[in-house]
Amino acid sequence: MLLTLWKRGIFRRLLSTFLVVLLPICLLGINFINLGMRAVKKEISNSIQSQIDFYFENFEKEMDRIRLLQSDLINDVNLNKMANLPETMNLYDKASAILSLQQRLLAIKNSSAYIKDVIVLLPASDDENKITASYGLSKITSNDKELLDHIPDKSHNYFSFWENRLFLSFLSPLEYSNNTHSSSFIIAVELNEKEIRTALNQFNNYKDSGAVLMNPDHHYFLTTDDNPMVEISLKKYLGERKEEEKAGHALLKIKGTAYQVFYAGSTHSSLVLATYIPEKFIFEPLKGYSNWLWVFTAISLVIILLFSYSTYKYIHKPMLKLVSSFKKVENGDLNVRIEHHHEDEFRYLFKRFNVMVENTKALIDQVYKQKILAQRAELKQLQSQINPHFLYNSYFTLYSMLEDEDYDNSKRFVKQIGGYFQYMTRNASDEVSLAAEVAHARIYAEIQARRFRNRMRLEFEELPPGYENIIVPRLIIQPLIENAFEHGLENKSADGIVKVRFIAMNRFLVIVVEDNGCGMSESDLNLLAGKISGDADMIEITGMMNIHQRVRMKFGPLSGVGVDRGIDGGLTVKIHIDMEREKPIDA
């Protein structure tokens, strides 16, 4: 049973329906899901990156403002007197100057939560004093001296790092030289790591996430989460990336856990702000949407399967029955009857088919017995069977050309269509000159070549001189070209070729129509060749057989149609014309 259905092509058609319709829809749905997921992930990543960039930009603006206040302090009168002219000041003046300076330092400190303390060092004074916003006047300690020794390291001139403390760069009234103590005073602003860490906590919106502010060159690392493994990996990764990109994000795997890392670098120094978030948490909400998309795709597939089944049952199956009955009639079985039990259009078609078969049986006895009249009737039938799809496609092609405002080719195309239908519909003669027949075939081939221009090309040779006035039966070349386009290149999606050639050899003129399509199987090719070489009265009359018989009747038994496999794998059809039976006629 299954083998019978397979041989009848039912399963093959269902399989082709799945491959042509269902499979692309499935792939399209999966592609849509992937594109949607990527778009949402990109949007989430861009949002987090924008937060990082926005915060760091504001952070640097705040540092610029603090640095401006720090620079203004260089010109403070009291500070300059204490640093450069301490001998001119009595105790009262010194106390007043220290109090005034401390108040100014305190004002700078209170202007930003990021400032931990503002420090003024007077290393050149006799007492080696320092003044801070928090404690006022005191002596320079050994730690302060170490800090002074650290000052010349100005490879990053905006921030300074010492014992994991973060300072705005040290300022003095003179540029630093190799002599550490060349300045009479030094102003330093120490940043409040606690406040910075609190600000960084705004990025800890996901479980196991964290944020860091670091300087890979000076091993400075300020983090909101104590995770040594992440810190080591971040130091290594950001240290490698800081010179390549100032901002970006990447996927970093640490101990089997995937982290999304977003970072932004300072424009003034090598400070880098980064946040790391476990990927499984950041994209967790997308799983729900993904599941819904898969459910939607599954429901769509079920609907398509139900629709395909109903189409097969109510349309495809009755159509197969009708096609099968037509094939039996074509093979000479006029006792075919088909029944249909549903009240639909197919019942009407089946009834009319039965009536047609009855009428055909009645008309057989009235058909011309003479072979020449029968051949002429076949020619009229072939001539009148203008494919409506050719007409529709020609008009759609013309419409496309006009829409593209390709008026020159449009005029040529309209002229070709007119010439084609003029040739097809006139009934003056059953025979024409070979030049007229070739011109008609060329017009048809060029029209079809324009229609299929995206997947094939045409190679149409010129008719050799001296053969133009040979009288041949009408419509012997165009049907072969039509077969090449419609059947030979039916499954060819690209690089298709249709060739029309003329070969003059000895007493024969050979007209060759060749394509590089999928061709025919050996059994089908042998069957077709056997039909052409067999008894014409005993086999079905096809378009190719019609041409074969008319050419033989005109040019003798050595003429006719032959088929073979082309050198490109397609089908090659040759029309042999015996020139001994028809000499060229002078114009």
CSV table of N, CA, C and O in Angstrom, one decimal, residues 338-412:
chain,number,residue,atom,x,y,z
A,338,ILE,N,-15.4,8.8,-13.8
A,338,ILE,CA,-15.0,9.2,-12.5
A,338,ILE,C,-16.2,9.7,-11.7
A,338,ILE,O,-17.0,10.4,-12.3
A,339,GLU,N,-16.3,9.4,-10.4
A,339,GLU,CA,-17.4,9.9,-9.6
A,339,GLU,C,-16.8,10.7,-8.4
A,339,GLU,O,-15.7,10.5,-8.0
A,340,HIS,N,-17.6,11.6,-8.0
A,340,HIS,CA,-17.3,12.5,-6.8
A,340,HIS,C,-18.5,12.7,-6.0
A,340,HIS,O,-19.6,13.1,-6.5
A,341,HIS,N,-18.4,12.5,-4.7
A,341,HIS,CA,-19.6,12.4,-3.8
A,341,HIS,C,-19.8,13.7,-3.0
A,341,HIS,O,-20.7,13.8,-2.2
A,342,HIS,N,-18.9,14.7,-3.2
A,342,HIS,CA,-19.0,15.9,-2.5
A,342,HIS,C,-19.6,17.0,-3.4
A,342,HIS,O,-19.3,17.0,-4.6
A,343,GLU,N,-20.5,17.9,-2.9
A,343,GLU,CA,-21.1,18.9,-3.7
A,343,GLU,C,-20.1,20.1,-3.7
A,343,GLU,O,-20.2,21.0,-2.9
A,344,ASP,N,-19.2,20.1,-4.7
A,344,ASP,CA,-18.2,21.1,-4.9
A,344,ASP,C,-17.9,21.3,-6.3
A,344,ASP,O,-18.5,20.6,-7.2
A,345,GLU,N,-16.9,22.1,-6.6
A,345,GLU,CA,-16.5,22.3,-8.0
A,345,GLU,C,-16.0,21.1,-8.7
A,345,GLU,O,-16.2,20.9,-9.9
A,346,PHE,N,-15.4,20.2,-8.0
A,346,PHE,CA,-14.8,19.0,-8.6
A,346,PHE,C,-15.9,18.1,-9.1
A,346,PHE,O,-15.7,17.4,-10.1
A,347,ARG,N,-17.1,18.1,-8.5
A,347,ARG,CA,-18.2,17.3,-9.0
A,347,ARG,C,-18.6,17.7,-10.4
A,347,ARG,O,-18.9,16.9,-11.3
A,348,TYR,N,-18.7,19.0,-10.5
A,348,TYR,CA,-19.0,19.6,-11.8
A,348,TYR,C,-18.0,19.2,-12.9
A,348,TYR,O,-18.3,18.8,-14.0
A,349,LEU,N,-16.7,19.4,-12.5
A,349,LEU,CA,-15.6,19.0,-13.4
A,349,LEU,C,-15.6,17.6,-13.8
A,349,LEU,O,-15.4,17.2,-15.0
A,350,PHE,N,-15.9,16.7,-12.8
A,350,PHE,CA,-15.9,15.3,-13.2
A,350,PHE,C,-17.1,14.9,-14.1
A,350,PHE,O,-16.9,14.1,-15.0
A,351,LYS,N,-18.2,15.6,-13.9
A,351,LYS,CA,-19.4,15.4,-14.7
A,351,LYS,C,-19.0,15.8,-16.2
A,351,LYS,O,-19.3,15.1,-17.1
A,352,ARG,N,-18.4,17.0,-16.3
A,352,ARG,CA,-18.1,17.5,-17.6
A,352,ARG,C,-17.0,16.6,-18.3
A,352,ARG,O,-17.0,16.5,-19.5
A,353,PHE,N,-16.1,16.0,-17.5
A,353,PHE,CA,-15.1,15.1,-18.0
A,353,PHE,C,-15.8,13.9,-18.6
A,353,PHE,O,-15.4,13.5,-19.7
A,354,ASN,N,-16.7,13.3,-17.9
A,354,ASN,CA,-17.5,12.2,-18.4
A,354,ASN,C,-18.2,12.5,-19.7
A,354,ASN,O,-18.2,11.7,-20.6
A,355,VAL,N,-18.8,13.7,-19.7
A,355,VAL,CA,-19.5,14.1,-20.9
A,355,VAL,C,-18.5,14.2,-22.1
A,355,VAL,O,-18.7,13.9,-23.2
A,356,MET,N,-17.3,14.8,-21.8
A,356,MET,CA,-16.3,15.0,-22.8
A,356,MET,C,-15.8,13.7,-23.3
A,356,MET,O,-15.6,13.5,-24.6
A,357,VAL,N,-15.6,12.7,-22.5
A,357,VAL,CA,-15.2,11.4,-23.0
A,357,VAL,C,-16.2,10.8,-23.9
A,357,VAL,O,-15.9,10.2,-24.9
A,358,GLU,N,-17.5,10.9,-23.5
A,358,GLU,CA,-18.6,10.3,-24.4
A,358,GLU,C,-18.6,11.0,-25.7
A,358,GLU,O,-18.7,10.4,-26.8
A,359,ASN,N,-18.5,12.4,-25.7
A,359,ASN,CA,-18.4,13.1,-27.0
A,359,ASN,C,-17.2,12.7,-27.8
A,359,ASN,O,-17.3,12.7,-29.0
A,360,THR,N,-16.1,12.5,-27.1
A,360,THR,CA,-14.9,12.2,-27.9
A,360,THR,C,-15.1,10.8,-28.6
A,360,THR,O,-14.6,10.6,-29.7
A,361,LYS,N,-15.7,9.9,-27.9
A,361,LYS,CA,-15.9,8.6,-28.5
A,361,LYS,C,-16.8,8.7,-29.7
A,361,LYS,O,-16.6,8.1,-30.8
A,362,ALA,N,-17.8,9.6,-29.6
A,362,ALA,CA,-18.7,9.8,-30.7
A,362,ALA,C,-18.0,10.5,-31.9
A,362,ALA,O,-18.4,10.3,-33.1
A,363,LEU,N,-17.0,11.3,-31.6
A,363,LEU,CA,-16.4,12.1,-32.7
A,363,LEU,C,-15.3,11.4,-33.4
A,363,LEU,O,-14.8,11.8,-34.4
A,364,ILE,N,-14.8,10.3,-32.7
A,364,ILE,CA,-13.6,9.6,-33.3
A,364,ILE,C,-13.9,9.1,-34.7
A,364,ILE,O,-13.0,9.2,-35.6
A,365,ASP,N,-15.1,8.6,-34.9
A,365,ASP,CA,-15.4,8.1,-36.3
A,365,ASP,C,-15.5,9.2,-37.3
A,365,ASP,O,-15.6,8.9,-38.5
A,366,GLN,N,-15.6,10.5,-36.9
A,366,GLN,CA,-15.7,11.6,-37.8
A,366,GLN,C,-14.4,12.2,-38.1
A,366,GLN,O,-14.3,13.2,-38.9
A,367,VAL,N,-13.3,11.8,-37.5
A,367,VAL,CA,-12.0,12.4,-37.7
A,367,VAL,C,-11.5,12.0,-39.1
A,367,VAL,O,-11.7,10.9,-39.6
A,368,TYR,N,-10.7,13.0,-39.7
A,368,TYR,CA,-10.2,12.7,-41.0
A,368,TYR,C,-9.2,11.5,-40.9
A,368,TYR,O,-8.4,11.3,-40.0
A,369,LYS,N,-9.4,10.6,-42.0
A,369,LYS,CA,-8.6,9.4,-42.0
A,369,LYS,C,-7.3,9.7,-42.7
A,369,LYS,O,-6.3,9.0,-42.5
A,370,GLN,N,-7.3,10.7,-43.6
A,370,GLN,CA,-6.1,10.9,-44.3
A,370,GLN,C,-5.0,11.5,-43.4
A,370,GLN,O,-5.3,12.4,-42.6
A,371,LYS,N,-3.8,11.0,-43.5
A,371,LYS,CA,-2.7,11.4,-42.5
A,371,LYS,C,-2.4,12.8,-42.6
A,371,LYS,O,-2.1,13.5,-41.6
A,372,ILE,N,-2.4,13.4,-43.8
A,372,ILE,CA,-2.0,14.8,-44.0
A,372,ILE,C,-3.0,15.7,-43.3
A,372,ILE,O,-2.6,16.7,-42.7
A,373,LEU,N,-4.3,15.4,-43.4
A,373,LEU,CA,-5.3,16.2,-42.8
A,373,LEU,C,-5.2,16.0,-41.2
A,373,LEU,O,-5.4,17.0,-40.5
A,374,ALA,N,-4.9,14.9,-40.8
A,374,ALA,CA,-4.7,14.7,-39.3
A,374,ALA,C,-3.5,15.5,-38.8
A,374,ALA,O,-3.6,16.1,-37.7
A,375,GLN,N,-2.4,15.6,-39.6
A,375,GLN,CA,-1.3,16.3,-39.2
A,375,GLN,C,-1.6,17.8,-39.1
A,375,GLN,O,-1.2,18.6,-38.3
A,376,ARG,N,-2.4,18.3,-40.1
A,376,ARG,CA,-2.8,19.7,-40.1
A,376,ARG,C,-3.7,20.0,-39.0
A,376,ARG,O,-3.6,21.1,-38.4
A,377,ALA,N,-4.6,19.1,-38.6
A,377,ALA,CA,-5.4,19.4,-37.4
A,377,ALA,C,-4.6,19.4,-36.2
A,377,ALA,O,-4.8,20.3,-35.3
A,378,GLU,N,-3.5,18.6,-36.1
A,378,GLU,CA,-2.7,18.7,-34.9
A,378,GLU,C,-1.9,20.0,-34.9
A,378,GLU,O,-1.7,20.6,-33.8
A,379,LEU,N,-1.5,20.5,-36.1
A,379,LEU,CA,-0.8,21.8,-36.1
A,379,LEU,C,-1.7,22.9,-35.6
A,379,LEU,O,-1.3,23.8,-34.8
A,380,LYS,N,-3.0,22.9,-36.1
A,380,LYS,CA,-4.0,23.9,-35.6
A,380,LYS,C,-4.2,23.8,-34.1
A,380,LYS,O,-4.3,24.9,-33.4
A,381,GLN,N,-4.2,22.6,-33.6
A,381,GLN,CA,-4.4,22.5,-32.1
A,381,GLN,C,-3.2,23.0,-31.4
A,381,GLN,O,-3.3,23.7,-30.4
A,382,LEU,N,-2.0,22.6,-31.9
A,382,LEU,CA,-0.8,23.1,-31.3
A,382,LEU,C,-0.7,24.6,-31.3
A,382,LEU,O,-0.3,25.3,-30.4
A,383,GLN,N,-1.1,25.2,-32.5
A,383,GLN,CA,-1.0,26.6,-32.7
A,383,GLN,C,-2.0,27.4,-31.8
A,383,GLN,O,-1.7,28.5,-31.3
A,384,SER,N,-3.1,26.8,-31.5
A,384,SER,CA,-4.2,27.4,-30.7
A,384,SER,C,-4.0,27.3,-29.2
A,384,SER,O,-4.6,28.0,-28.4
A,385,GLN,N,-3.1,26.4,-28.8
A,385,GLN,CA,-2.9,26.1,-27.4
A,385,GLN,C,-1.8,27.1,-26.9
A,385,GLN,O,-0.7,26.8,-26.5
A,386,ILE,N,-2.2,28.4,-26.8
A,386,ILE,CA,-1.3,29.4,-26.3
A,386,ILE,C,-1.4,29.3,-24.8
A,386,ILE,O,-2.4,29.4,-24.2
A,387,ASN,N,-0.2,29.1,-24.2
A,387,ASN,CA,-0.2,28.9,-22.7
A,387,ASN,C,-0.6,30.3,-22.0
A,387,ASN,O,0.1,31.3,-22.2
A,388,PRO,N,-1.7,30.2,-21.3
A,388,PRO,CA,-2.1,31.5,-20.6
A,388,PRO,C,-1.1,32.0,-19.7
A,388,PRO,O,-1.0,33.2,-19.5
A,389,HIS,N,-0.3,31.1,-19.0
A,389,HIS,CA,0.7,31.6,-18.1
A,389,HIS,C,1.8,32.4,-18.8
A,389,HIS,O,2.3,33.4,-18.3
A,390,PHE,N,2.0,32.0,-20.1
A,390,PHE,CA,3.0,32.8,-20.9
A,390,PHE,C,2.5,34.2,-21.1
A,390,PHE,O,3.2,35.2,-21.0
A,391,LEU,N,1.2,34.3,-21.4
A,391,LEU,CA,0.6,35.6,-21.6
A,391,LEU,C,0.6,36.4,-20.3
A,391,LEU,O,1.0,37.6,-20.3
A,392,TYR,N,0.2,35.8,-19.2
A,392,TYR,CA,0.2,36.5,-17.9
A,392,TYR,C,1.6,37.0,-17.5
A,392,TYR,O,1.8,38.2,-17.2
A,393,ASN,N,2.5,36.1,-17.6
A,393,ASN,CA,3.9,36.4,-17.2
A,393,ASN,C,4.5,37.5,-18.1
A,393,ASN,O,5.3,38.3,-17.7
A,394,SER,N,4.1,37.5,-19.4
A,394,SER,CA,4.6,38.5,-20.3
A,394,SER,C,4.1,39.9,-19.9
A,394,SER,O,4.8,40.9,-19.9
A,395,TYR,N,2.8,40.0,-19.5
A,395,TYR,CA,2.3,41.2,-19.1
A,395,TYR,C,2.9,41.7,-17.7
A,395,TYR,O,3.1,42.9,-17.5
A,396,PHE,N,3.1,40.7,-16.8
A,396,PHE,CA,3.7,41.1,-15.6
A,396,PHE,C,5.2,41.6,-15.8
A,396,PHE,O,5.6,42.5,-15.1
A,397,THR,N,5.9,40.9,-16.7
A,397,THR,CA,7.2,41.4,-17.1
A,397,THR,C,7.2,42.8,-17.6
A,397,THR,O,8.0,43.7,-17.3
A,398,LEU,N,6.2,43.0,-18.5
A,398,LEU,CA,6.1,44.4,-19.1
A,398,LEU,C,5.8,45.4,-18.1
A,398,LEU,O,6.3,46.5,-18.1
A,399,TYR,N,4.9,45.0,-17.1
A,399,TYR,CA,4.5,46.0,-16.0
A,399,TYR,C,5.8,46.3,-15.2
A,399,TYR,O,6.0,47.5,-14.9
A,400,SER,N,6.6,45.3,-14.9
A,400,SER,CA,7.8,45.6,-14.1
A,400,SER,C,8.8,46.5,-14.9
A,400,SER,O,9.3,47.4,-14.3
A,401,MET,N,8.9,46.3,-16.2
A,401,MET,CA,9.8,47.2,-16.9
A,401,MET,C,9.2,48.6,-17.0
A,401,MET,O,10.0,49.6,-16.9
A,402,LEU,N,7.9,48.8,-17.1
A,402,LEU,CA,7.3,50.1,-17.1
A,402,LEU,C,7.5,50.8,-15.8
A,402,LEU,O,7.7,52.0,-15.6
A,403,GLU,N,7.3,50.0,-14.7
A,403,GLU,CA,7.4,50.5,-13.4
A,403,GLU,C,8.9,51.0,-13.1
A,403,GLU,O,9.1,52.0,-12.4
A,404,ASP,N,9.9,50.3,-13.7
A,404,ASP,CA,11.3,50.7,-13.6
A,404,ASP,C,11.6,51.8,-14.6
A,404,ASP,O,12.8,52.2,-14.7
A,405,GLU,N,10.6,52.3,-15.4
A,405,GLU,CA,10.8,53.3,-16.4
A,405,GLU,C,11.8,52.9,-17.5
A,405,GLU,O,12.6,53.7,-18.0
A,406,ASP,N,11.9,51.6,-17.8
A,406,ASP,CA,12.8,51.1,-18.8
A,406,ASP,C,12.0,51.1,-20.1
A,406,ASP,O,11.6,50.1,-20.7
A,407,TYR,N,11.8,52.3,-20.7
A,407,TYR,CA,10.9,52.5,-21.8
A,407,TYR,C,11.5,51.9,-23.1
A,407,TYR,O,10.8,51.4,-23.9
A,408,ASP,N,12.8,52.0,-23.3
A,408,ASP,CA,13.4,51.5,-24.5
A,408,ASP,C,13.2,50.0,-24.6
A,408,ASP,O,12.7,49.4,-25.6
A,409,ASN,N,13.5,49.2,-23.5
A,409,ASN,CA,13.3,47.8,-23.5
A,409,ASN,C,11.8,47.5,-23.5
A,409,ASN,O,11.4,46.4,-24.1
A,410,SER,N,11.0,48.3,-22.9
A,410,SER,CA,9.5,48.1,-22.9
A,410,SER,C,9.0,48.1,-24.4
A,410,SER,O,8.2,47.2,-24.7
A,411,LYS,N,9.4,49.1,-25.2
A,411,LYS,CA,9.0,49.2,-26.5
A,411,LYS,C,9.4,47.9,-27.3
A,411,LYS,O,8.6,47.4,-28.1
A,412,ARG,N,10.7,47.5,-27.1
A,412,ARG,CA,11.1,46.3,-27.8
A,412,ARG,C,10.4,45.1,-27.3
A,412,ARG,O,10.0,44.3,-28.2
